[in-house]
PDB file of C-alpha atoms and ligand atoms in Angstrom:
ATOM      1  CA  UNK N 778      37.583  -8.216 -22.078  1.00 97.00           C
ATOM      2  CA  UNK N 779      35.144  -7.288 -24.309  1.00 98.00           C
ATOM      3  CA  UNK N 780      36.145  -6.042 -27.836  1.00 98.00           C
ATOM      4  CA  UNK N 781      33.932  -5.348 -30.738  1.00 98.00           C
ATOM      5  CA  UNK N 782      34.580  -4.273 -34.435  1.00 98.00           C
ATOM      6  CA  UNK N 783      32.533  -2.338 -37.421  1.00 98.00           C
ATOM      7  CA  UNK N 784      29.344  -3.877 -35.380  1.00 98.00           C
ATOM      8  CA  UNK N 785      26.259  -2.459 -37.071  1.00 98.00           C
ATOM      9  CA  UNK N 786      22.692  -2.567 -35.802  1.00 98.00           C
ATOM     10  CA  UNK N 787      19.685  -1.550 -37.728  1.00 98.00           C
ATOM     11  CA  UNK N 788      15.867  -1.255 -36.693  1.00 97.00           C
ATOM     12  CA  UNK N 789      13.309  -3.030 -39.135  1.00 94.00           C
ATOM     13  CA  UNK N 790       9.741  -1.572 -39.065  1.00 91.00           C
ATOM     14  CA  UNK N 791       7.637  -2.298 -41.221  1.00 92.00           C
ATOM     15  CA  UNK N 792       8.755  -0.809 -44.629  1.00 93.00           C
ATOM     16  CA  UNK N 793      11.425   0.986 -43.037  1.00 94.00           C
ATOM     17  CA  UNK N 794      14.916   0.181 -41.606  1.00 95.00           C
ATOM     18  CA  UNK N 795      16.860   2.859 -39.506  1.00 96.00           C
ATOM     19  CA  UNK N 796      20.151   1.864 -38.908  1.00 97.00           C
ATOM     20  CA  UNK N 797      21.388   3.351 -35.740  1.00 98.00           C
ATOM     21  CA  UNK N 798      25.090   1.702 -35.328  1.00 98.00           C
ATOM     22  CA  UNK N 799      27.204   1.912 -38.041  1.00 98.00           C
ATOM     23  CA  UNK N 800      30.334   0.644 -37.616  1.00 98.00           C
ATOM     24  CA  UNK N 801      31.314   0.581 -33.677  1.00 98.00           C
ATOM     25  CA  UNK N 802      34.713  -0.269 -32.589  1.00 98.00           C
ATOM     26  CA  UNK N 803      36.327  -0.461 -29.249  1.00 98.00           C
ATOM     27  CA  UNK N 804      37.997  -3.091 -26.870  1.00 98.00           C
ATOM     28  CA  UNK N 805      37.115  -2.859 -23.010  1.00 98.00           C
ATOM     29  CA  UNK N 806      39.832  -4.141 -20.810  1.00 98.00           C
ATOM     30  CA  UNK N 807      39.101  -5.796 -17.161  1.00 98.00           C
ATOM     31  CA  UNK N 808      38.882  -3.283 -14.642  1.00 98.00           C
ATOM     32  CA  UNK N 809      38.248  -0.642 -16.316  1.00 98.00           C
ATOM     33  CA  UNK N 810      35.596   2.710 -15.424  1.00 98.00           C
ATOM     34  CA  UNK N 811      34.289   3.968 -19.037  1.00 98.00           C
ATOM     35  CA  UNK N 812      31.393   6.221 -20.139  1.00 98.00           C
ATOM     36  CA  UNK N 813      29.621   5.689 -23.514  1.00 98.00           C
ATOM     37  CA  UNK N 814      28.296   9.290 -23.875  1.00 98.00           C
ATOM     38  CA  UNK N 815      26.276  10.898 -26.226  1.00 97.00           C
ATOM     39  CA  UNK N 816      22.761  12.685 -27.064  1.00 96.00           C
ATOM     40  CA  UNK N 817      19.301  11.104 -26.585  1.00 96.00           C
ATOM     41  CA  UNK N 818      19.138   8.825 -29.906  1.00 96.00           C
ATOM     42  CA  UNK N 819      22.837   8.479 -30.695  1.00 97.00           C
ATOM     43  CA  UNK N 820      22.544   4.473 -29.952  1.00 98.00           C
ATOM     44  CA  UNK N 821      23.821   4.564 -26.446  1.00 98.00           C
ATOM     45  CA  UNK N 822      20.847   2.014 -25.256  1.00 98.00           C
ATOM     46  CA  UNK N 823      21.060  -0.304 -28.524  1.00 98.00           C
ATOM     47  CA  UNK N 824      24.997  -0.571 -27.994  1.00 98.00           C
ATOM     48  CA  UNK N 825      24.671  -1.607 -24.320  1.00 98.00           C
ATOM     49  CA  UNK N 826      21.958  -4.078 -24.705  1.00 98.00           C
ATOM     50  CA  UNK N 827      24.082  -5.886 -27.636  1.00 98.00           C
ATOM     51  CA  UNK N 828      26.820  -5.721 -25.049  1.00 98.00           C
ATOM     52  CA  UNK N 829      24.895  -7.219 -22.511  1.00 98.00           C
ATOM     53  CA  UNK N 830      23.557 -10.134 -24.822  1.00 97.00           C
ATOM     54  CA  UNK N 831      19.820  -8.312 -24.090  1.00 96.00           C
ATOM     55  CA  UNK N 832      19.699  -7.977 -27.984  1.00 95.00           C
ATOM     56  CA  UNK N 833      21.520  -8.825 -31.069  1.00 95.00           C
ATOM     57  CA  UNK N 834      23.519  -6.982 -34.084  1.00 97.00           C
ATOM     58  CA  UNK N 835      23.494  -7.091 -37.581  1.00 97.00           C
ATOM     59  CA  UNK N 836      27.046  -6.610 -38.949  1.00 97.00           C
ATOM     60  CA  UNK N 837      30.475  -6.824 -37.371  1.00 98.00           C
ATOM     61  CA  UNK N 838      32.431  -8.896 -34.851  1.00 98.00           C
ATOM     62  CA  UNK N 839      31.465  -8.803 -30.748  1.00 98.00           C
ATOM     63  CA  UNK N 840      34.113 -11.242 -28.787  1.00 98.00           C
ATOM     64  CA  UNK N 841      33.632 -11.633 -24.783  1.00 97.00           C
ATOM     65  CA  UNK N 842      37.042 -13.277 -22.850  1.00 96.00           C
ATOM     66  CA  UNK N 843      37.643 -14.390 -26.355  1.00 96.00           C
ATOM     67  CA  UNK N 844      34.669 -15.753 -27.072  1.00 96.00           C
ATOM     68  CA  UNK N 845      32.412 -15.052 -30.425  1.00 97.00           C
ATOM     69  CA  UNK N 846      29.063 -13.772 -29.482  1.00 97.00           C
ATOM     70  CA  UNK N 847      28.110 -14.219 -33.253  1.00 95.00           C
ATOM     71  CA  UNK N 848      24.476 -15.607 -33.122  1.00 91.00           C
ATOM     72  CA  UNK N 849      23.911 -17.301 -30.132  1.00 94.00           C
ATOM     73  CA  UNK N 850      21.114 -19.038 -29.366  1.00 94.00           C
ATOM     74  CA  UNK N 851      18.741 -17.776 -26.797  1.00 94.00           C
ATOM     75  CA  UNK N 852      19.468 -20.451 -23.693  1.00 95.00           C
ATOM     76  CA  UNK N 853      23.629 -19.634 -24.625  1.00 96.00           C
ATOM     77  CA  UNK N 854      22.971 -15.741 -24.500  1.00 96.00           C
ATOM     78  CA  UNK N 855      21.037 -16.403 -20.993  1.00 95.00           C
ATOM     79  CA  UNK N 856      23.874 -18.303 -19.840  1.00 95.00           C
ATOM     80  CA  UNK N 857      26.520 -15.863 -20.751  1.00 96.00           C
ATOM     81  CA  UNK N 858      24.529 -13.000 -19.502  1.00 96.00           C
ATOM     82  CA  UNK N 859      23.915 -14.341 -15.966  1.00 94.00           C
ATOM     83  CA  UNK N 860      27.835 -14.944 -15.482  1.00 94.00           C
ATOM     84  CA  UNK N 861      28.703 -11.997 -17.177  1.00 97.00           C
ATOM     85  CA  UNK N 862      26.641  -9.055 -16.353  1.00 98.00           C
ATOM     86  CA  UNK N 863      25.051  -7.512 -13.700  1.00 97.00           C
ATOM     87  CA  UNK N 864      22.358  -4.833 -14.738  1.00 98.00           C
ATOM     88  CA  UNK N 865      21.727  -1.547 -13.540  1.00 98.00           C
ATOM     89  CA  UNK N 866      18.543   0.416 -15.289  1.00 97.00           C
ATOM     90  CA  UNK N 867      17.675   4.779 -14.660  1.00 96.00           C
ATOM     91  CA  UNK N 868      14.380   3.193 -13.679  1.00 96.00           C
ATOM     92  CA  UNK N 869      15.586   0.800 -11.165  1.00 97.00           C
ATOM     93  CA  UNK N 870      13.598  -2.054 -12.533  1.00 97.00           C
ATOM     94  CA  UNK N 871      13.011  -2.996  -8.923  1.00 98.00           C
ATOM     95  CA  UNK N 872      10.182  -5.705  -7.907  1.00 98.00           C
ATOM     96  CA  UNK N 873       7.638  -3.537  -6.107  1.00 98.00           C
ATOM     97  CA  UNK N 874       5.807  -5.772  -4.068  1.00 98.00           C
ATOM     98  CA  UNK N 875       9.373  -7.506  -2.607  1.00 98.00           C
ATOM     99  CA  UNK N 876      10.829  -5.630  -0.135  1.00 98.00           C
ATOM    100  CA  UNK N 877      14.922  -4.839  -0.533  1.00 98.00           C
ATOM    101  CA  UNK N 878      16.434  -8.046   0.694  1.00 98.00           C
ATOM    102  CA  UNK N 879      14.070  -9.997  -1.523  1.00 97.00           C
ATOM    103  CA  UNK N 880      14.623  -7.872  -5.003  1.00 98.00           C
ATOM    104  CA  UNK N 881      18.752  -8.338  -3.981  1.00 98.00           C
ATOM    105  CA  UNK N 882      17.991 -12.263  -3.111  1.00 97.00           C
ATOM    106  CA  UNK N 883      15.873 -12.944  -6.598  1.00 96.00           C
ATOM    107  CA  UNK N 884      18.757 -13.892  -9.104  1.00 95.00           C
ATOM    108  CA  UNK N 885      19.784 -16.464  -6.550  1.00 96.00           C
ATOM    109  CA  UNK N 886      16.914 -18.025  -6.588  1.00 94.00           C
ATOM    110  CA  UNK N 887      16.854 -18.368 -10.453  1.00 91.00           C
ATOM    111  CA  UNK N 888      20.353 -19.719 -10.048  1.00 91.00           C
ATOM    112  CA  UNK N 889      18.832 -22.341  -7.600  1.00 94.00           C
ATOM    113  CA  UNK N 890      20.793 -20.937  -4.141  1.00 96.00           C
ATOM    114  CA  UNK N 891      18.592 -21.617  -0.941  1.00 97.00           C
ATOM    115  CA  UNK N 892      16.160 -19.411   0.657  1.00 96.00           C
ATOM    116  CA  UNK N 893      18.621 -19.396   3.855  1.00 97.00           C
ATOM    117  CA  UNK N 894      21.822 -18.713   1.573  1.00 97.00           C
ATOM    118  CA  UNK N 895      20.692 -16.419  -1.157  1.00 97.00           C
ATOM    119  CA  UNK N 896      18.777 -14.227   2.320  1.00 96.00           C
ATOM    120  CA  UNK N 897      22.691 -14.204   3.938  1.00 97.00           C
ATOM    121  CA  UNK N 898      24.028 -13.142   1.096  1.00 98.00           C
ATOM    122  CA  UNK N 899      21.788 -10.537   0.319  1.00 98.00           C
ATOM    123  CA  UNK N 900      22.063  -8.780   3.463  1.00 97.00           C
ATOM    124  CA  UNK N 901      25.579  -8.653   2.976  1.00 97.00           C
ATOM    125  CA  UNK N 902      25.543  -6.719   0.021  1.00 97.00           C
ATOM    126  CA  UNK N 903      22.215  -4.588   1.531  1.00 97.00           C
ATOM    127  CA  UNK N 904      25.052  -3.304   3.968  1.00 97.00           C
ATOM    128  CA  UNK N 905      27.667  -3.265   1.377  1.00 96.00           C
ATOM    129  CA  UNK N 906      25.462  -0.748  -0.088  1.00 97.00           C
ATOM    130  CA  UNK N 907      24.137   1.253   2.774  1.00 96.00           C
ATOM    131  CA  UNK N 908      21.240   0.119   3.881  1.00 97.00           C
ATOM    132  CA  UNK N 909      21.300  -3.025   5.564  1.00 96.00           C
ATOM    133  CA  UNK N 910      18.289  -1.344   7.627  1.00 97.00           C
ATOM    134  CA  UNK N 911      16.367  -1.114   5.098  1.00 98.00           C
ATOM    135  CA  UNK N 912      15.891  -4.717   4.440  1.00 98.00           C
ATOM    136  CA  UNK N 913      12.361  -5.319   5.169  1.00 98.00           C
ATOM    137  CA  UNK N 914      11.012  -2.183   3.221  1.00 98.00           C
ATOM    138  CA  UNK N 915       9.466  -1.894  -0.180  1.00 98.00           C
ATOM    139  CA  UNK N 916      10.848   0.078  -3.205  1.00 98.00           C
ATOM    140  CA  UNK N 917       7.786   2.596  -2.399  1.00 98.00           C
ATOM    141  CA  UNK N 918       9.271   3.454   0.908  1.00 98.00           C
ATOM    142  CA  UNK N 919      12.647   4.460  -0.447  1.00 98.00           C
ATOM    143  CA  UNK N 920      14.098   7.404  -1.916  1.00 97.00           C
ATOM    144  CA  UNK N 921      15.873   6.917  -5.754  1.00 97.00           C
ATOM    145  CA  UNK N 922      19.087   6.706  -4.714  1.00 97.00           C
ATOM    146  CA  UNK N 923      18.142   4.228  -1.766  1.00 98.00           C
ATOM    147  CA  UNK N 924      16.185   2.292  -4.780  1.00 98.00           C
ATOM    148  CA  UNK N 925      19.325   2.971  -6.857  1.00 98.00           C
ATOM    149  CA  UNK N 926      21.771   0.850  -4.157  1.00 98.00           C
ATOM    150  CA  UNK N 927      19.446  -1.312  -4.410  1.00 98.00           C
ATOM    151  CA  UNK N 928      19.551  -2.267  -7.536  1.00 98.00           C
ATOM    152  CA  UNK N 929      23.247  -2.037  -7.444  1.00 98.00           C
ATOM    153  CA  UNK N 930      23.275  -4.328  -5.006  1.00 98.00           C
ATOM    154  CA  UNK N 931      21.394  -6.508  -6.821  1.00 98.00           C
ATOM    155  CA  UNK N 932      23.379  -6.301  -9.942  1.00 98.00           C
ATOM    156  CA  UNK N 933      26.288  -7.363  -7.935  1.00 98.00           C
ATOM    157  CA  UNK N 934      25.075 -10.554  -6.184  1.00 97.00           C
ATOM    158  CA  UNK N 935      26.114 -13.131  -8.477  1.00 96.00           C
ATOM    159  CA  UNK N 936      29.382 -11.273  -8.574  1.00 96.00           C
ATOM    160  CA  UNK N 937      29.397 -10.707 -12.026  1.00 97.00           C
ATOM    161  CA  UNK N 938      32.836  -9.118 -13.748  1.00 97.00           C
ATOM    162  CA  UNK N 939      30.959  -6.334 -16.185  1.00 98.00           C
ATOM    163  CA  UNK N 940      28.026  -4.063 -14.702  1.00 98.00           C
ATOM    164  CA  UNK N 941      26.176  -2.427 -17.243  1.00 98.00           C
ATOM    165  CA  UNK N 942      24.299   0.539 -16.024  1.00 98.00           C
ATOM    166  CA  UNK N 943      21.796   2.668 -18.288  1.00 98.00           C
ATOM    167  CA  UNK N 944      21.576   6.607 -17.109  1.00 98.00           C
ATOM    168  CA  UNK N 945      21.989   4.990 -13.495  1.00 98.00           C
ATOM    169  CA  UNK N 946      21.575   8.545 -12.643  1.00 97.00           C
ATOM    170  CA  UNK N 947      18.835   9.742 -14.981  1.00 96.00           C
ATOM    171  CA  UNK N 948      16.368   9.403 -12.152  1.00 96.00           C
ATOM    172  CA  UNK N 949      18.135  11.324  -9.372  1.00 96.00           C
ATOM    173  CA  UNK N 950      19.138  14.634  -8.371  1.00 96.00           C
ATOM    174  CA  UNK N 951      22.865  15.871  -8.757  1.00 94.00           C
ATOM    175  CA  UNK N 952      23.835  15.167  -4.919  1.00 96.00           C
ATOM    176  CA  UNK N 953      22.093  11.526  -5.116  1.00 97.00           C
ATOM    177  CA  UNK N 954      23.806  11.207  -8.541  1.00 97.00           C
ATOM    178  CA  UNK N 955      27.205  11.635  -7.243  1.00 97.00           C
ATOM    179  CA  UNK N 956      26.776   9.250  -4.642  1.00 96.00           C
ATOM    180  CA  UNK N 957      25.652   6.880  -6.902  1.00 97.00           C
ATOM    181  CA  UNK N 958      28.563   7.595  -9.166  1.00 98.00           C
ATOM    182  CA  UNK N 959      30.860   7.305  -5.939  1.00 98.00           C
ATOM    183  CA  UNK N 960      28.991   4.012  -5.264  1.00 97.00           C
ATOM    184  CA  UNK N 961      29.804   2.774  -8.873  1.00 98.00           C
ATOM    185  CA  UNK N 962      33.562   3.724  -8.676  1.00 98.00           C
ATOM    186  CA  UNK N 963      33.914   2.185  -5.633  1.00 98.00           C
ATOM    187  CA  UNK N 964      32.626  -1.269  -7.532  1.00 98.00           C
ATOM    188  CA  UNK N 965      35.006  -0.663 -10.228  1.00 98.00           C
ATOM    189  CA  UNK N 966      38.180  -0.231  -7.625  1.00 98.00           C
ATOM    190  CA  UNK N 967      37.290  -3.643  -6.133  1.00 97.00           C
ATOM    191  CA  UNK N 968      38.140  -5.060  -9.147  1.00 97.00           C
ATOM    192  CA  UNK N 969      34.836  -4.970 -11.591  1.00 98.00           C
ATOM    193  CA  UNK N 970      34.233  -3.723 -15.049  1.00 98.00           C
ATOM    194  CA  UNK N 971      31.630  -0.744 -15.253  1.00 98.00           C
ATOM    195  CA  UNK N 972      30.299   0.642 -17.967  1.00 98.00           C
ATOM    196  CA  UNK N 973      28.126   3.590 -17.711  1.00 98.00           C
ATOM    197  CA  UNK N 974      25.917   5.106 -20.757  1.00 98.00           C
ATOM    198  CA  UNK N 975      24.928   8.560 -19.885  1.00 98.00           C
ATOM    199  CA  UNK N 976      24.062  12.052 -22.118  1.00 97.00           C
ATOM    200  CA  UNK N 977      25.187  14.084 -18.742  1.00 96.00           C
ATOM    201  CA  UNK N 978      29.278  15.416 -19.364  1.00 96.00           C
ATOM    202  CA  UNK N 979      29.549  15.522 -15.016  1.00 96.00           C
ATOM    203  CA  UNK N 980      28.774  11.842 -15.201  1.00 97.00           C
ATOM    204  CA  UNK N 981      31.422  11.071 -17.879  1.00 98.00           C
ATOM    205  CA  UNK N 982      33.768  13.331 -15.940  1.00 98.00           C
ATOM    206  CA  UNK N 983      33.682  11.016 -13.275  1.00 98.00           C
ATOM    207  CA  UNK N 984      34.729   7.596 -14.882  1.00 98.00           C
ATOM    208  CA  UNK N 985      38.033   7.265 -16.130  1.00 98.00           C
ATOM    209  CA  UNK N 986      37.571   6.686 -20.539  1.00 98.00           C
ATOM    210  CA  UNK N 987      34.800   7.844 -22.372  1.00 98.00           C
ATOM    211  CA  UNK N 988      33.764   6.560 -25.657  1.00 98.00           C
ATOM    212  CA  UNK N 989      31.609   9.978 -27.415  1.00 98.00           C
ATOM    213  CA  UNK N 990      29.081   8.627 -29.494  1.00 98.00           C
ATOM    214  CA  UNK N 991      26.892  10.731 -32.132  1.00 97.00           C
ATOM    215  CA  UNK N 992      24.508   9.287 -34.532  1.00 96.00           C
ATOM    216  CA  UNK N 993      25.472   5.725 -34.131  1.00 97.00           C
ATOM    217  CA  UNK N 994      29.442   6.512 -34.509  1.00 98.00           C
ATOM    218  CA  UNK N 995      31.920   7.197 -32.458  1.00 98.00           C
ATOM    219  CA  UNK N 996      33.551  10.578 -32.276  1.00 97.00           C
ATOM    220  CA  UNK N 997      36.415  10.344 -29.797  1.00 97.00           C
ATOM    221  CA  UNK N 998      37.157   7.648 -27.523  1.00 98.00           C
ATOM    222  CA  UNK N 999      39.639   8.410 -25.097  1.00 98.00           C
ATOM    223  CA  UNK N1000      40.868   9.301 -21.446  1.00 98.00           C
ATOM    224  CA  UNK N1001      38.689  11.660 -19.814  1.00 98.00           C
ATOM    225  CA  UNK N1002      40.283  14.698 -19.327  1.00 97.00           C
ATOM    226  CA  UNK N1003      41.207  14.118 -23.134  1.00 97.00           C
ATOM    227  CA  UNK N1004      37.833  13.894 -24.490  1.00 97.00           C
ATOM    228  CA  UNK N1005      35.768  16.488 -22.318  1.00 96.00           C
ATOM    229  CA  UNK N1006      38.727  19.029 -24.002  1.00 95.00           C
ATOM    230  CA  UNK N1007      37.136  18.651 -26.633  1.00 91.00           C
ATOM    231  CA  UNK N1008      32.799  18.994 -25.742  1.00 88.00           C
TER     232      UNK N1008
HETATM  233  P1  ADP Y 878      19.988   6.466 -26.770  1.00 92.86           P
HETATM  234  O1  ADP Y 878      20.023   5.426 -25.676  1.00 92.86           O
HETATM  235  O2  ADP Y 878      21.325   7.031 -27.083  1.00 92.86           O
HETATM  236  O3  ADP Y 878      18.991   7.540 -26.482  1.00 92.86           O
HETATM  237  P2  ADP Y 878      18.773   4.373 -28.373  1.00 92.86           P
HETATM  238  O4  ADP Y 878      19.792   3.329 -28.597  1.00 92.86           O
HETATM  239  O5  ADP Y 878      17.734   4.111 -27.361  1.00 92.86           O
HETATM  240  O6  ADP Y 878      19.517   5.762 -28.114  1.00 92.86           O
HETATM  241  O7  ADP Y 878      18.022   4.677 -29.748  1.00 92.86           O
HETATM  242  C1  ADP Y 878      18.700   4.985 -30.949  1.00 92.86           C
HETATM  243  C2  ADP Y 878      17.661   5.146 -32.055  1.00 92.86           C
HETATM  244  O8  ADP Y 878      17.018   3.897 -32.285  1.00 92.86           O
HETATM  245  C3  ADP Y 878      16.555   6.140 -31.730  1.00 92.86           C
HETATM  246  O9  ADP Y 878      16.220   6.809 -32.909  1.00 92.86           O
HETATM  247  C4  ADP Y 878      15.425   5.255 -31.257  1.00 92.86           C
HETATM  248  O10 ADP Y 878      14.199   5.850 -31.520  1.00 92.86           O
HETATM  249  C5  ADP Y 878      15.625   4.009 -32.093  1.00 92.86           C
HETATM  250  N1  ADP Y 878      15.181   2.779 -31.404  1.00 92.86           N
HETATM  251  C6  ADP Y 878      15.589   2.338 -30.197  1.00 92.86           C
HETATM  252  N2  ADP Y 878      15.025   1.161 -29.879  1.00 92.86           N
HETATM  253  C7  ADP Y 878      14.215   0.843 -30.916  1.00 92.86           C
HETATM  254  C8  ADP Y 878      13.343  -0.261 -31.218  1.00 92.86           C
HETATM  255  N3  ADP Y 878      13.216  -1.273 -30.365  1.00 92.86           N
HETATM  256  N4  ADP Y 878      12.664  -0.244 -32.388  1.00 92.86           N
HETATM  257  C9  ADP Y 878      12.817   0.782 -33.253  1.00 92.86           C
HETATM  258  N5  ADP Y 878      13.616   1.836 -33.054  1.00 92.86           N
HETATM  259  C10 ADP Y 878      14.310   1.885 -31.902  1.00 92.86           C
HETATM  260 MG1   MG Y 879      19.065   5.315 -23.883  1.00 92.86          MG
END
């Protein structure tokens, strides 16, 4: 569970601060499918990095299970992060000289698993995904939404509880995108937090809550049908 309260977050540079989140509140439950939505610049990014320990906040309370996430230190934000969180980028983020199997395989090898276990397991979720015949090919021989499974996949193969996933769909067209989003529902009803930050209303319309940000605030937070009444 992940529940956060009047957390502000401002930009220092140079002279000047801009302070895009200003006063955020919400509580995600386990298992739940939710959309932070909002225009390019409303703080969608900066809210799901602080969520996902990849940066920190200024003001305001951030608990995970329970836990304060109030200035951690950088080897305790690591640590929470890799048994928290499972990333998923619009860009893919993908290693392009390591074919599939290997991009899936390489956070089990930073936890330490062996070449023969973290190779197994990554194959299993290369089929989970699709493309378990795609193993041996490189990110330049795949189409985005191949590249897109797999870096699903490889968000998923620590088997974390929370995905985070940045305009996942940002980088594909609207057929790709809803298999993507099918994809992504289908790792949410096997029992896994997802959290999606998009500015497209058809990807919203597909989770199940969407949290409507605008200019670092939230507007409405609610259950779908509930808040795209109201776009
Ligand atoms: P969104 O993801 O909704 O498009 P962001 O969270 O990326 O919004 O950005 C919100 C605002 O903060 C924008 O005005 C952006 O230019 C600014 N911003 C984002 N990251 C940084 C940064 N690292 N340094 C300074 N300003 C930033
Ligand atoms: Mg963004």
């Amino acid at each position: 569970m992940i529940t956060i309260k009047d957390l502000h977050k401002s930009y220092i540079m140079g002279q000047n601060s801009l302070h895009v989140l200003k006063g955020i509140e919400f509580t995600i439950n386990d298992g739940e499918l939710v959309s932070i939505m909002g225009s390019s610049g409303s703080g969608k990014s900066t809210l799901l990095n602080i969520l996902g320990l990849l940066d920190s906040y200024d003001e305001g309370t951030f608990h995970l299970n329970g836990l304060t996430m109030e200035n951690l230190s950088e080897s305790k934000a690591a640590y929470y992060r890799n048994k928290y969180f499972g990333f998923v980028f619009q860009s893919f983020n993908l290693i392009s000289f390591k074919n599939a199997q290997e991009n899936i395989a390489l956070p089990l090898y930073y936890q330490g698993v062996s070449r023969k276990k973290r190779n197994q397991i990554a194959l299993e979720y290369l089929t989970k995904v699709g493309l378990r015949d795609w193993a041996h090919h490189l990110p330049s021989e795949m189409s985005g939404g191949q590249k897109q499974r797999v870096a699903i996949a490889r968000a998923l193969v620590t088997d974390p509880s929370v995905i985070l996933a940045d305009e996942p769909t940002g980088a594909l067209d609207s057929q790709t995108s809803l298999e993507v989003m099918e994809l992504l529902t289908q790792i949410n009803n096997e029992g896994k937090t997802v959290i999606i930050v998009t500015h497209e209303q058809e990807v919203s319309a597909l989770t199940n809550r969407i949290i409507r940000l605008r200019d670092g605030l939230i507007l409405e937070d609610g259950p779908t049908e509930k808040v795209l009444a109201n776009v």
